[in-house]
mmCIF file of the C-alpha atoms, coordinates in Angstrom:
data_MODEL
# 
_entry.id   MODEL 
# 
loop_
_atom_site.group_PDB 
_atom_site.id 
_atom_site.type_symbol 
_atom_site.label_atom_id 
_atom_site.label_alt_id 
_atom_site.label_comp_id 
_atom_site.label_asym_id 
_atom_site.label_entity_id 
_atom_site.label_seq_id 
_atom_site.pdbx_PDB_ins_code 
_atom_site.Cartn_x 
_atom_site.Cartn_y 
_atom_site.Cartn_z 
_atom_site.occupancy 
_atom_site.B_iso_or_equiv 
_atom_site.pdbx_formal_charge 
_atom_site.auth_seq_id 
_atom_site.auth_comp_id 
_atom_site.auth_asym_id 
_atom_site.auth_atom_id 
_atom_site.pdbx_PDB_model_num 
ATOM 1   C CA . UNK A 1 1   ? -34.111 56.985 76.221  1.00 0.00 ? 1   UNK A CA 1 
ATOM 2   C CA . UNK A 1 2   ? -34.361 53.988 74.055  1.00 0.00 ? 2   UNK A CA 1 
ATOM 3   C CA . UNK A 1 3   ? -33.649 50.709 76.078  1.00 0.00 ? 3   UNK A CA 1 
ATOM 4   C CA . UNK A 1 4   ? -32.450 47.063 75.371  1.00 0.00 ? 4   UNK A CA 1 
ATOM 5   C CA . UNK A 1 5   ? -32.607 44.001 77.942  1.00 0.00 ? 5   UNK A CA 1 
ATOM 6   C CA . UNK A 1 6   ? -31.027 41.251 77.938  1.00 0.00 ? 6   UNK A CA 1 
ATOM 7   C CA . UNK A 1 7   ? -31.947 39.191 80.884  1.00 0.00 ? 7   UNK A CA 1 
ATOM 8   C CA . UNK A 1 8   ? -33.071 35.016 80.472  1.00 0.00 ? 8   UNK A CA 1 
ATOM 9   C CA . UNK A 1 9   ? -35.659 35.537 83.266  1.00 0.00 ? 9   UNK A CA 1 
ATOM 10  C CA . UNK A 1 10  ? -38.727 36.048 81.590  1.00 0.00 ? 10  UNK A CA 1 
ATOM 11  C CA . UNK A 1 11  ? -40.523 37.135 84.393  1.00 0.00 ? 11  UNK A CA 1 
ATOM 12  C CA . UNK A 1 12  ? -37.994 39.749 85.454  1.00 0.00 ? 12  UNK A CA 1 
ATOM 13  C CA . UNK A 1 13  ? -37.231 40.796 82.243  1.00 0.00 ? 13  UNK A CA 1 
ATOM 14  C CA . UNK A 1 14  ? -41.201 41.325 81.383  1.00 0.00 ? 14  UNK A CA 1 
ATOM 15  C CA . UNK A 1 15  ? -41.216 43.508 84.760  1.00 0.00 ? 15  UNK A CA 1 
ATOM 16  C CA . UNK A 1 16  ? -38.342 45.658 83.691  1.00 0.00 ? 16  UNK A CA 1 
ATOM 17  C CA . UNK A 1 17  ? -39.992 46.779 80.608  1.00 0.00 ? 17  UNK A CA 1 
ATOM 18  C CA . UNK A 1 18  ? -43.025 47.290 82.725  1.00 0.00 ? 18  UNK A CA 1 
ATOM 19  C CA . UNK A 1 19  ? -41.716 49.489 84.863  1.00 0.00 ? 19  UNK A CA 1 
ATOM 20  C CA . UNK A 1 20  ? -39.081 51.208 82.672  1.00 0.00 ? 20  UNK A CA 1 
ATOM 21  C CA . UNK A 1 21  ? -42.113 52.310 80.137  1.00 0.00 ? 21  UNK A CA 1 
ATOM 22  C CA . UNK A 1 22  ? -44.057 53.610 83.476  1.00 0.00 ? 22  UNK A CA 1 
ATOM 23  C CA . UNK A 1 23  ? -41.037 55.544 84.040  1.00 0.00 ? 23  UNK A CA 1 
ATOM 24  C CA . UNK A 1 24  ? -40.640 57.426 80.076  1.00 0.00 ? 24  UNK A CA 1 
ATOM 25  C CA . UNK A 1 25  ? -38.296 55.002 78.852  1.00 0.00 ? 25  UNK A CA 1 
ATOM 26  C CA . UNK A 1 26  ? -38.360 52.990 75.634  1.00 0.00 ? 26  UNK A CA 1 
ATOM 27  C CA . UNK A 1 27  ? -37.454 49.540 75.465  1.00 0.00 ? 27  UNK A CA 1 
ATOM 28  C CA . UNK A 1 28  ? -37.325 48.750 71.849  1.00 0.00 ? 28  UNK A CA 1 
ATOM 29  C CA . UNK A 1 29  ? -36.110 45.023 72.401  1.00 0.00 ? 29  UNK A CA 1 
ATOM 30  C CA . UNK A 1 30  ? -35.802 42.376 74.860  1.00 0.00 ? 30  UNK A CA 1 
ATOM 31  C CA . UNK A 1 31  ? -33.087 39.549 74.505  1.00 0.00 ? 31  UNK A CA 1 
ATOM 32  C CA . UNK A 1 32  ? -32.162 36.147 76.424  1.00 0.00 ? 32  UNK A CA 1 
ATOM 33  C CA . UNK A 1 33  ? -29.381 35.285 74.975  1.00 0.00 ? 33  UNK A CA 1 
ATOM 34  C CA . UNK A 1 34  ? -26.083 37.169 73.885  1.00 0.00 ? 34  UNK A CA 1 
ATOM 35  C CA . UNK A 1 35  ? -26.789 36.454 70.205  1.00 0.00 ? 35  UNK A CA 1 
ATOM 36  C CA . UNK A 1 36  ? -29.957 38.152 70.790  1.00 0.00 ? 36  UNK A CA 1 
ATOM 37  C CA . UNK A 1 37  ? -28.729 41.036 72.242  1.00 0.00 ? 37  UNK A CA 1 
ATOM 38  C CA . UNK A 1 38  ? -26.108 41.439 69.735  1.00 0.00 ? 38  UNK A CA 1 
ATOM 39  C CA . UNK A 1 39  ? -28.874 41.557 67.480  1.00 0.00 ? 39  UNK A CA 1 
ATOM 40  C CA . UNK A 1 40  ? -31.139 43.834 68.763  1.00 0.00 ? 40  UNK A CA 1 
ATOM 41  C CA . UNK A 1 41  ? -28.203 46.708 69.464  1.00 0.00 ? 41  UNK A CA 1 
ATOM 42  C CA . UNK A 1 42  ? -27.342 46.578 65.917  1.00 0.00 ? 42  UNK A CA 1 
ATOM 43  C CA . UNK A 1 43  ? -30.974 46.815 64.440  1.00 0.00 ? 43  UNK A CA 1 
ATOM 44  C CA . UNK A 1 44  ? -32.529 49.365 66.916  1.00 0.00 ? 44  UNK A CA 1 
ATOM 45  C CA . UNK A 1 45  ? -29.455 51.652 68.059  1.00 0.00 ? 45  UNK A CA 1 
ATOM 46  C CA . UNK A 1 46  ? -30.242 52.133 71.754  1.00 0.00 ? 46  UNK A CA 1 
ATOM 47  C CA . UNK A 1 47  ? -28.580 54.327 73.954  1.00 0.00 ? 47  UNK A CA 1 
ATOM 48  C CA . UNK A 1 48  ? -28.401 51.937 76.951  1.00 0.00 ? 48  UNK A CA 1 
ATOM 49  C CA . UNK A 1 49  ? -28.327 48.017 77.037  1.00 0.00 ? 49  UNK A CA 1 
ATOM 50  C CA . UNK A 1 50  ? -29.302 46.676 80.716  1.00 0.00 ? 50  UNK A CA 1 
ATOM 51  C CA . UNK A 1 51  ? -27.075 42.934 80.479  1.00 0.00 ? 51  UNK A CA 1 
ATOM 52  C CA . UNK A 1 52  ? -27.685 40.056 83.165  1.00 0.00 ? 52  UNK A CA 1 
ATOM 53  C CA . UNK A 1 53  ? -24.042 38.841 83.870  1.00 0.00 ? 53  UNK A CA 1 
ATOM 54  C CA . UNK A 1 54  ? -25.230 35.114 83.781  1.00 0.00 ? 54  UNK A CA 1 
ATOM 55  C CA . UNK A 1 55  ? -26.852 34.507 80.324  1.00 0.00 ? 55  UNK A CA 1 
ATOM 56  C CA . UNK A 1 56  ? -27.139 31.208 78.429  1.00 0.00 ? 56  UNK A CA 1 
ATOM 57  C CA . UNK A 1 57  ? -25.454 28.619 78.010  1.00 0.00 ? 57  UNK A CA 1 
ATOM 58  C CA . UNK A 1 58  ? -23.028 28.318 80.443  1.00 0.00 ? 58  UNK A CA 1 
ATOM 59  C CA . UNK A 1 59  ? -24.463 30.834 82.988  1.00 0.00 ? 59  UNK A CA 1 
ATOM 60  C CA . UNK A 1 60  ? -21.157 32.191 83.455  1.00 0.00 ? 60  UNK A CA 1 
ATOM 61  C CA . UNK A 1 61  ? -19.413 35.010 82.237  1.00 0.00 ? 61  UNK A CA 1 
ATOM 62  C CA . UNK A 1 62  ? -21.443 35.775 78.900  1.00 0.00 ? 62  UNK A CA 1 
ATOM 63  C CA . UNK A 1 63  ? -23.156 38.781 80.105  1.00 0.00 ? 63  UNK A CA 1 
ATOM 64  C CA . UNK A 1 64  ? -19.521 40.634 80.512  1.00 0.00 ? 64  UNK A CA 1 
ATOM 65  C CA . UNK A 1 65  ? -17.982 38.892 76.943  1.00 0.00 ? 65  UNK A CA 1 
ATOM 66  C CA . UNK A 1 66  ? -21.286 40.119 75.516  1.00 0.00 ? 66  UNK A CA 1 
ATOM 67  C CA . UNK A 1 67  ? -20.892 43.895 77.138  1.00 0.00 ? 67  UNK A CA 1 
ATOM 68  C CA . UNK A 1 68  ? -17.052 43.796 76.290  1.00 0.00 ? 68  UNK A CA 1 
ATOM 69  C CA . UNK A 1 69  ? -18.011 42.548 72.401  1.00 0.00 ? 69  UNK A CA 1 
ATOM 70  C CA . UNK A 1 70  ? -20.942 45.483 72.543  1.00 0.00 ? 70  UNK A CA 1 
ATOM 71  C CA . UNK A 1 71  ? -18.821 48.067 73.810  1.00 0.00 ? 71  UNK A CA 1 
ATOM 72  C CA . UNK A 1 72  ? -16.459 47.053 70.820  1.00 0.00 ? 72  UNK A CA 1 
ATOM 73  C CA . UNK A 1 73  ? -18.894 47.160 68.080  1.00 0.00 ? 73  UNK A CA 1 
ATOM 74  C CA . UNK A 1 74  ? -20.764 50.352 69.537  1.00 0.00 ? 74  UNK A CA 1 
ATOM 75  C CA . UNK A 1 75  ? -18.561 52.499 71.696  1.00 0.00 ? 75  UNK A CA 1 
ATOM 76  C CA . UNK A 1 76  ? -20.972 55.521 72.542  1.00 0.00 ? 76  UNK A CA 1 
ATOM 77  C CA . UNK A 1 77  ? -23.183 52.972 73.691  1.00 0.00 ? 77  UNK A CA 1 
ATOM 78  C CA . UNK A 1 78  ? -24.458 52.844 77.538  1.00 0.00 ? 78  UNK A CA 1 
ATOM 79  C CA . UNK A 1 79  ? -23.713 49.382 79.199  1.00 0.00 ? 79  UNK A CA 1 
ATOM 80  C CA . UNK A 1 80  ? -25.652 48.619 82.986  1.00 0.00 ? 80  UNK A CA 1 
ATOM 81  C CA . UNK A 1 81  ? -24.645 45.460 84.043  1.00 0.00 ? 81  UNK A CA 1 
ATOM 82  C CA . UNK A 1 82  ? -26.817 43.408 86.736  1.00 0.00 ? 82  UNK A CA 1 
ATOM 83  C CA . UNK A 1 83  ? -26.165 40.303 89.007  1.00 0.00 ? 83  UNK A CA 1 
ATOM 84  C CA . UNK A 1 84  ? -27.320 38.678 91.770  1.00 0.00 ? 84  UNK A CA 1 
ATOM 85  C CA . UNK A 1 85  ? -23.832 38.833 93.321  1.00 0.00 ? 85  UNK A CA 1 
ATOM 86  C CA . UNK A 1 86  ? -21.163 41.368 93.778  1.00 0.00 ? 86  UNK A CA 1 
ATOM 87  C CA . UNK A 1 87  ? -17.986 40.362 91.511  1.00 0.00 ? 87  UNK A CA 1 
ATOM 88  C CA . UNK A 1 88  ? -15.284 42.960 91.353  1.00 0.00 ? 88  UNK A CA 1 
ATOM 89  C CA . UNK A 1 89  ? -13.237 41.204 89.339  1.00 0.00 ? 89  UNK A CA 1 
ATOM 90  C CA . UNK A 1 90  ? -16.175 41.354 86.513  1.00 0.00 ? 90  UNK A CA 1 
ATOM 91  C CA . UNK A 1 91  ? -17.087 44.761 87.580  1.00 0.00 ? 91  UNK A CA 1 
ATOM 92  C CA . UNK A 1 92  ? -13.142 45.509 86.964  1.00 0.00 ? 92  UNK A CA 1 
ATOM 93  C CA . UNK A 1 93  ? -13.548 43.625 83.361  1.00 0.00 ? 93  UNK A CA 1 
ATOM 94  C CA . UNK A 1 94  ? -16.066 45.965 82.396  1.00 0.00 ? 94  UNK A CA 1 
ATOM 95  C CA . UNK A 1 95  ? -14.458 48.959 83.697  1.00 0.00 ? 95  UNK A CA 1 
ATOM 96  C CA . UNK A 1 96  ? -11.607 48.305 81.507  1.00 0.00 ? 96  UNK A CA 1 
ATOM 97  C CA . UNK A 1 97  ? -13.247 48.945 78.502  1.00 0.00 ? 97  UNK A CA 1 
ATOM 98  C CA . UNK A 1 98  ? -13.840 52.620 79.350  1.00 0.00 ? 98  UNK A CA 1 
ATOM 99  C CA . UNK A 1 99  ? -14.917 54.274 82.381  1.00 0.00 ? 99  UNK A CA 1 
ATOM 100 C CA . UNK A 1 100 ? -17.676 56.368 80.327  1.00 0.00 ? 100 UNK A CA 1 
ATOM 101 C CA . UNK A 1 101 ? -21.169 54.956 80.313  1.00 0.00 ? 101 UNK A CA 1 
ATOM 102 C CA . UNK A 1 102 ? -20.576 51.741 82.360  1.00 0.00 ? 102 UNK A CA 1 
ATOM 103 C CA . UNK A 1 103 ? -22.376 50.883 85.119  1.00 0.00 ? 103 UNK A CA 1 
ATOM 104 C CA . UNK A 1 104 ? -22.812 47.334 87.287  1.00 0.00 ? 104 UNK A CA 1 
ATOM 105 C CA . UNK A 1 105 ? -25.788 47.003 89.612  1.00 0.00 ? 105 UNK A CA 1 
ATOM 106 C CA . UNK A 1 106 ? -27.289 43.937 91.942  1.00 0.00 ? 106 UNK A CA 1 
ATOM 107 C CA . UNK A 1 107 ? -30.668 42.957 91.000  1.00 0.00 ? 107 UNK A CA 1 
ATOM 108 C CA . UNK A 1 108 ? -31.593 44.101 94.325  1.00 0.00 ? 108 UNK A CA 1 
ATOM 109 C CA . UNK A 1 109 ? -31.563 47.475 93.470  1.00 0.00 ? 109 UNK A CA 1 
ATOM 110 C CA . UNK A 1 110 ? -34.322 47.346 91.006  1.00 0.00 ? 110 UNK A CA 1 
ATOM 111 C CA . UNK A 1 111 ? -36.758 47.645 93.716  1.00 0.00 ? 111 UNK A CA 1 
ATOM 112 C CA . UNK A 1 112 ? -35.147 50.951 94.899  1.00 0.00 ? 112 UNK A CA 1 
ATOM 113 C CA . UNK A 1 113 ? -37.207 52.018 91.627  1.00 0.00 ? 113 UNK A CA 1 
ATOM 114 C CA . UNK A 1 114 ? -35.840 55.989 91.220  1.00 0.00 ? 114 UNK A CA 1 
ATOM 115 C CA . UNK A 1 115 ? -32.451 55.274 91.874  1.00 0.00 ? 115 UNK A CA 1 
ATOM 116 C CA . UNK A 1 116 ? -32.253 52.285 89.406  1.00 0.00 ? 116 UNK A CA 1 
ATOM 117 C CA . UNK A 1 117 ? -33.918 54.434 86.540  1.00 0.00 ? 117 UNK A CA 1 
ATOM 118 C CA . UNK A 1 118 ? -31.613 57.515 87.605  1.00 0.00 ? 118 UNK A CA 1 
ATOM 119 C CA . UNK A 1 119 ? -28.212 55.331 87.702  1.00 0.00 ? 119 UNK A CA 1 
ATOM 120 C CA . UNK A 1 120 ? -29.934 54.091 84.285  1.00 0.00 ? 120 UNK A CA 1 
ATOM 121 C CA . UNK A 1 121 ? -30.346 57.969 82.722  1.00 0.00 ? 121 UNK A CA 1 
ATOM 122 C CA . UNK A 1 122 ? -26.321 58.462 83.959  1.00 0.00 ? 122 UNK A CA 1 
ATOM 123 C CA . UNK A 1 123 ? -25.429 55.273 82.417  1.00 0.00 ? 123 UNK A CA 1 
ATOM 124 C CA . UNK A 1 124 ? -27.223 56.376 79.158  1.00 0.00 ? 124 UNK A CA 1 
ATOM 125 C CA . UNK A 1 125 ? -25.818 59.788 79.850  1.00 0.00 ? 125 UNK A CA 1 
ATOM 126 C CA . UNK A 1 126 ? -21.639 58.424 79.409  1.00 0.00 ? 126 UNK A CA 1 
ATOM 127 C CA . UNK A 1 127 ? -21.430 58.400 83.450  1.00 0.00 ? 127 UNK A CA 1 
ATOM 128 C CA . UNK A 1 128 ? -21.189 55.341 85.591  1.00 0.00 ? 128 UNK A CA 1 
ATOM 129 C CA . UNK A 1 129 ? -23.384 53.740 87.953  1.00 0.00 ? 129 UNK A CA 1 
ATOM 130 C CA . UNK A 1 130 ? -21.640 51.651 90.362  1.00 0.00 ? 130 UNK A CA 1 
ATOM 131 C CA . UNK A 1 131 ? -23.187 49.438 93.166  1.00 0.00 ? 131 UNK A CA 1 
ATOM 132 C CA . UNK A 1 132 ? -21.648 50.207 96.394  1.00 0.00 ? 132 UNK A CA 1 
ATOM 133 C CA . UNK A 1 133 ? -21.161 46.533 97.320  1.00 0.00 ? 133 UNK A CA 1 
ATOM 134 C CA . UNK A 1 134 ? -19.091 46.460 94.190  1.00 0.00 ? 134 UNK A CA 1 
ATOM 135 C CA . UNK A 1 135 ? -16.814 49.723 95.170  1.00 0.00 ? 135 UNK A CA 1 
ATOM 136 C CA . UNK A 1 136 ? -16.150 48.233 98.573  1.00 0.00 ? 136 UNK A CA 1 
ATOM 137 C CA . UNK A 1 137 ? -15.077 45.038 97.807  1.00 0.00 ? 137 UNK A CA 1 
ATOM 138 C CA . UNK A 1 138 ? -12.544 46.905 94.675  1.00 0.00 ? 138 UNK A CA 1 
ATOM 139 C CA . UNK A 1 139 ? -11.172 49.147 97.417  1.00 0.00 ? 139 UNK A CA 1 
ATOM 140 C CA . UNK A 1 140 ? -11.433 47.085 100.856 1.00 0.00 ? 140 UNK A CA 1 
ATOM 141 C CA . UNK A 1 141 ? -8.480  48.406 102.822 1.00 0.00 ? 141 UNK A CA 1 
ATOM 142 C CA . UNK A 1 142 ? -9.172  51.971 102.989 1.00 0.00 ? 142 UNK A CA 1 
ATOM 143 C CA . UNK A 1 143 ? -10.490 54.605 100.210 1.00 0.00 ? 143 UNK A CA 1 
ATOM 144 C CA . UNK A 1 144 ? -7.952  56.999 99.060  1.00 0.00 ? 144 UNK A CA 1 
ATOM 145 C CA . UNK A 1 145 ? -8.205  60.504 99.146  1.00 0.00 ? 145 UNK A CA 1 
ATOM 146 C CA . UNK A 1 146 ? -8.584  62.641 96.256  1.00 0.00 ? 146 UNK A CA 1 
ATOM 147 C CA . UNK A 1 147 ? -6.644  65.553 97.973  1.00 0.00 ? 147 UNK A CA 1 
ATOM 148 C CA . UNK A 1 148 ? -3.419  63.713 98.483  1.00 0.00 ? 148 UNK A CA 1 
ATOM 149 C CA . UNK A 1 149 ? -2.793  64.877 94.209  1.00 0.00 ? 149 UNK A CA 1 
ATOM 150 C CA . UNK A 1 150 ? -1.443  67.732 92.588  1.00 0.00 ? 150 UNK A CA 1 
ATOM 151 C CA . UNK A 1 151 ? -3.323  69.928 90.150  1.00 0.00 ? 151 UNK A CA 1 
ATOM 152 C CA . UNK A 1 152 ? -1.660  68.413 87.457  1.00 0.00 ? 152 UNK A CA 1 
ATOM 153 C CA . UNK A 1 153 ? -2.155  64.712 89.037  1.00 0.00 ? 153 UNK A CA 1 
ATOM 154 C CA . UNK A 1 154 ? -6.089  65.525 89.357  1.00 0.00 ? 154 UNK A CA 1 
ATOM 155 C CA . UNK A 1 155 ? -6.254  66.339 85.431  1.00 0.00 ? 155 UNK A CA 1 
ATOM 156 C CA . UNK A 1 156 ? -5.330  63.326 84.621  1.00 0.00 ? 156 UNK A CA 1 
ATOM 157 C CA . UNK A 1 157 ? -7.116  61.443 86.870  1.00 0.00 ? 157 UNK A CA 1 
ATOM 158 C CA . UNK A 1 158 ? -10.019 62.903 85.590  1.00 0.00 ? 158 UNK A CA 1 
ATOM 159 C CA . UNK A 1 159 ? -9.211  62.007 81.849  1.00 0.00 ? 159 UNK A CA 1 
ATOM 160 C CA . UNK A 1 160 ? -8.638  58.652 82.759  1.00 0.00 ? 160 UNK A CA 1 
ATOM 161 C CA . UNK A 1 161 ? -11.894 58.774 84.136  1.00 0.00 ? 161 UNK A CA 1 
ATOM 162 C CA . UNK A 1 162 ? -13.094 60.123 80.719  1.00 0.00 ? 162 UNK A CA 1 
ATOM 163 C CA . UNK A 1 163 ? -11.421 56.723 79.034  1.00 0.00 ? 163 UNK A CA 1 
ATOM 164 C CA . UNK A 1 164 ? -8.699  58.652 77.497  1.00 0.00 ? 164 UNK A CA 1 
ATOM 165 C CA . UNK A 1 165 ? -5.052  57.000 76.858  1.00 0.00 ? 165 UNK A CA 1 
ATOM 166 C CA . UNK A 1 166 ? -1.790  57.915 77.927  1.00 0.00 ? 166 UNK A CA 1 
ATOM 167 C CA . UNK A 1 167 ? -0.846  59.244 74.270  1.00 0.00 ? 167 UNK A CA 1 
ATOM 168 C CA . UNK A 1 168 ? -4.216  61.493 74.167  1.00 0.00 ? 168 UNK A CA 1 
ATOM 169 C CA . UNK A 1 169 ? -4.190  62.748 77.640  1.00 0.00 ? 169 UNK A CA 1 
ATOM 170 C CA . UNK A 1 170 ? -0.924  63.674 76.690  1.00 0.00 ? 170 UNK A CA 1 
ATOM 171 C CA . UNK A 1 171 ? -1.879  65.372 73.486  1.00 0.00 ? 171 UNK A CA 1 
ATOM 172 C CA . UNK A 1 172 ? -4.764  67.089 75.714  1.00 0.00 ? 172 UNK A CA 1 
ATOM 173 C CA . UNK A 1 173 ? -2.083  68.734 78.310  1.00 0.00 ? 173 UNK A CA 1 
ATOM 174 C CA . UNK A 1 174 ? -0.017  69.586 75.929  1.00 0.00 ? 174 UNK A CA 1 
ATOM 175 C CA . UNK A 1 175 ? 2.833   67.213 77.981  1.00 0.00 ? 175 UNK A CA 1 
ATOM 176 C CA . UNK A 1 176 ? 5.297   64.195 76.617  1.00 0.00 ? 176 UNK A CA 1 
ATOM 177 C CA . UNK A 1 177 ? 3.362   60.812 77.028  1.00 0.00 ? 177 UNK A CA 1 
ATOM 178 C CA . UNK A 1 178 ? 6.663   59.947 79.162  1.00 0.00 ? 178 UNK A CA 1 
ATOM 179 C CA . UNK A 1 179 ? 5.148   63.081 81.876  1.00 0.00 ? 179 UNK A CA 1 
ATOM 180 C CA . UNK A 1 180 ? 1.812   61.596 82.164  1.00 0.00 ? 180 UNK A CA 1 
ATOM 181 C CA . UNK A 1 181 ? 3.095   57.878 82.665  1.00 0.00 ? 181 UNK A CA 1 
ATOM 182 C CA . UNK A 1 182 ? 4.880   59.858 85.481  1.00 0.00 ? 182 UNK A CA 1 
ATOM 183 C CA . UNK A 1 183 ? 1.735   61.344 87.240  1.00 0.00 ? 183 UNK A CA 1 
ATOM 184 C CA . UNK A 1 184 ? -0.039  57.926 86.809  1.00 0.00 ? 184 UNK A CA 1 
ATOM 185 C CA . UNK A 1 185 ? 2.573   56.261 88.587  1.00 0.00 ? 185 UNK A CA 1 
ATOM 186 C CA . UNK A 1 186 ? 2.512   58.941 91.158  1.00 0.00 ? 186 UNK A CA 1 
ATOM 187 C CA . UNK A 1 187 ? -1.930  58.733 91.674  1.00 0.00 ? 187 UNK A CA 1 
ATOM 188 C CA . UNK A 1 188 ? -1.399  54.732 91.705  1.00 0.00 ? 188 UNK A CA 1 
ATOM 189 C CA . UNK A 1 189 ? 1.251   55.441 95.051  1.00 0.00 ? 189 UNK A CA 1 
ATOM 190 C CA . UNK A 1 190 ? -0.827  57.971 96.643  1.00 0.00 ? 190 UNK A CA 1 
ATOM 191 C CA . UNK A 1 191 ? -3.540  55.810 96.337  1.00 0.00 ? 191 UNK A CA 1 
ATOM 192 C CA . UNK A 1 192 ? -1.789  52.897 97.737  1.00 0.00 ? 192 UNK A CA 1 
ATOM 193 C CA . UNK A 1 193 ? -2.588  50.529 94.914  1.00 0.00 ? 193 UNK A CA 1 
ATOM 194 C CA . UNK A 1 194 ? -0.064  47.661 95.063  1.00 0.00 ? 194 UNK A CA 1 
ATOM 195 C CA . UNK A 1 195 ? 2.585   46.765 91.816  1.00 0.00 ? 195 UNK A CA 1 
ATOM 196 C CA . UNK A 1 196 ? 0.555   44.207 90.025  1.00 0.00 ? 196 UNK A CA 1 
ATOM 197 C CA . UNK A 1 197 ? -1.627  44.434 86.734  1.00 0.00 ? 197 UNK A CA 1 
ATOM 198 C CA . UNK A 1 198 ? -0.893  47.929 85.069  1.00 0.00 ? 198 UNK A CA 1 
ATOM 199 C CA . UNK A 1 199 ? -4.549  48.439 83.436  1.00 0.00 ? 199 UNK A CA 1 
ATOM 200 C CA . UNK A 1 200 ? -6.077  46.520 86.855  1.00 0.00 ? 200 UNK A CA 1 
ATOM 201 C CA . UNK A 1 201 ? -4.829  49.662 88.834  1.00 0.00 ? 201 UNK A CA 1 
ATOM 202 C CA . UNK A 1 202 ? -5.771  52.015 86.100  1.00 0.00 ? 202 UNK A CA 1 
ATOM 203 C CA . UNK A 1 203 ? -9.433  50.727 87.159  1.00 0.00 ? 203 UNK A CA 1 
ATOM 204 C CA . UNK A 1 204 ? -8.997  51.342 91.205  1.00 0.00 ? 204 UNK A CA 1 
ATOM 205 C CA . UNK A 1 205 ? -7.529  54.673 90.550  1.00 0.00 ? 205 UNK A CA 1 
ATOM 206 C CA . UNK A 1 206 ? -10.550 55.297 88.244  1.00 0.00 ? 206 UNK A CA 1 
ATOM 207 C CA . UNK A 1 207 ? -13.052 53.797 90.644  1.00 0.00 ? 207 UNK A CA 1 
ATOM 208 C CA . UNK A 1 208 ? -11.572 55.624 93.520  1.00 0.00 ? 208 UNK A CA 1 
ATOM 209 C CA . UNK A 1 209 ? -11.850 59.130 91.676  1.00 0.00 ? 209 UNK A CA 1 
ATOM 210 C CA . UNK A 1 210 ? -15.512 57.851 90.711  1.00 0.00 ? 210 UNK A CA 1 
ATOM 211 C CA . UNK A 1 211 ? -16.437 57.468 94.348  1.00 0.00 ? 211 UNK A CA 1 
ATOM 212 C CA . UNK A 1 212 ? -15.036 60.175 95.753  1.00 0.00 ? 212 UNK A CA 1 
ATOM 213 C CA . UNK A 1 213 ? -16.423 62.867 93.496  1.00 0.00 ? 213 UNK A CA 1 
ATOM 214 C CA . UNK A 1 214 ? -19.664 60.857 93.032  1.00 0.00 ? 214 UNK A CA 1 
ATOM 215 C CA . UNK A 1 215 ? -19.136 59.890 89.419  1.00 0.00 ? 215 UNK A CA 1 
# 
């Protein structure tokens, strides 16, 4: 598995690649800055790129633009996303690019060395990796139940899952793209998700189906 970082922390980012290459992994470039990371994706073609959400110069948002520009210019590429802090409103960002190959960690979990290098194989893989912190606070209020869908609802919950869009989950089941607008209206009112952002509850249904079948 061939590895990029992109993390300003020298010292954290040195002790990644330390323990990564103890583990079989290859990181064949470190970054600190988005530019850098940019750079080092398109020269070395990794499979996964592990992004701090806080990255020069504003400390902000850049890891997620970065990911989100990334994800853009190589879609097959695996995207783990770390933080000190649990932000599901960045965590829903990312998601919305495509549920396939995304995942968003705390730093914390680093030290919980097998699952951080498993959830970084599944990442790698095109499966997601999600902190649990992160799928509380995106479904506080109760998780929804899987079973309260139809056969037909379940199918394309799990092709939204894959990333696929209304016109080729449609093309997939064979249905109108009118039908499966229907059963996605129907999984976002079984699963209680309020009338607001269209795409934002495209994500909680997502991340609900991810839980739930341990995605």
């Amino acid at each position: 598995m061939r590895v990029v970082i992109a993390e300003d922390s020298v010292i954290l980012r040195d002790g990644m690649v330390e323990l990564l290459s103890t583990r079989g992994c290859q990181v064949v470039a470190t970054a600190g800055t988005p530019e850098g990371l940019r750079a080092a994706a398109a020269e070395h073609t990794p499979d996964v790129a592990i992004v701090d959400i806080r990255l020069p110069p504003t400390f902000t948002d850049e890891g997620i633009r970065a990911a989100e520009q990334l994800r853009a210019d190589h879609p097959a590429l695996g995207i783990l996303i770390f933080s000190q802090h649990a932000d599901s409103s960045l965590a829903t960002r990312l998601l919305a690019t495509g549920a396939r190959g995304v995942g968003y960690l705390l730093k914390e979990r680093v030290a919980a060395v097998s699952e951080f290098v498993d959830a970084l194989h599944r990442v790698a893989g095109g499966g997601t990796a999600l902190d649990p912190e992160i799928v509380d606070r995106m479904l506080r209020g109760g998780r929804p139940r899987l079973d309260r869908l139809t056969a037909r609802e379940r199918e394309v919950l799990d092709l939204m899952a894959q990333g696929f869009s209304n016109k080729a989950i449609a093309a997939r089941l064979v249905v109108t793209e009118r039908a499966v607008e229907k059963h996605a209206a129907a999984i976002f009112g079984k699963f209680d998700l309020p009338l607001t952002d269209e795409d934002n509850r495209r994500v909680k249904a997502v991340v609900t189906y991810l839980t739930e079948t341990g995605g």
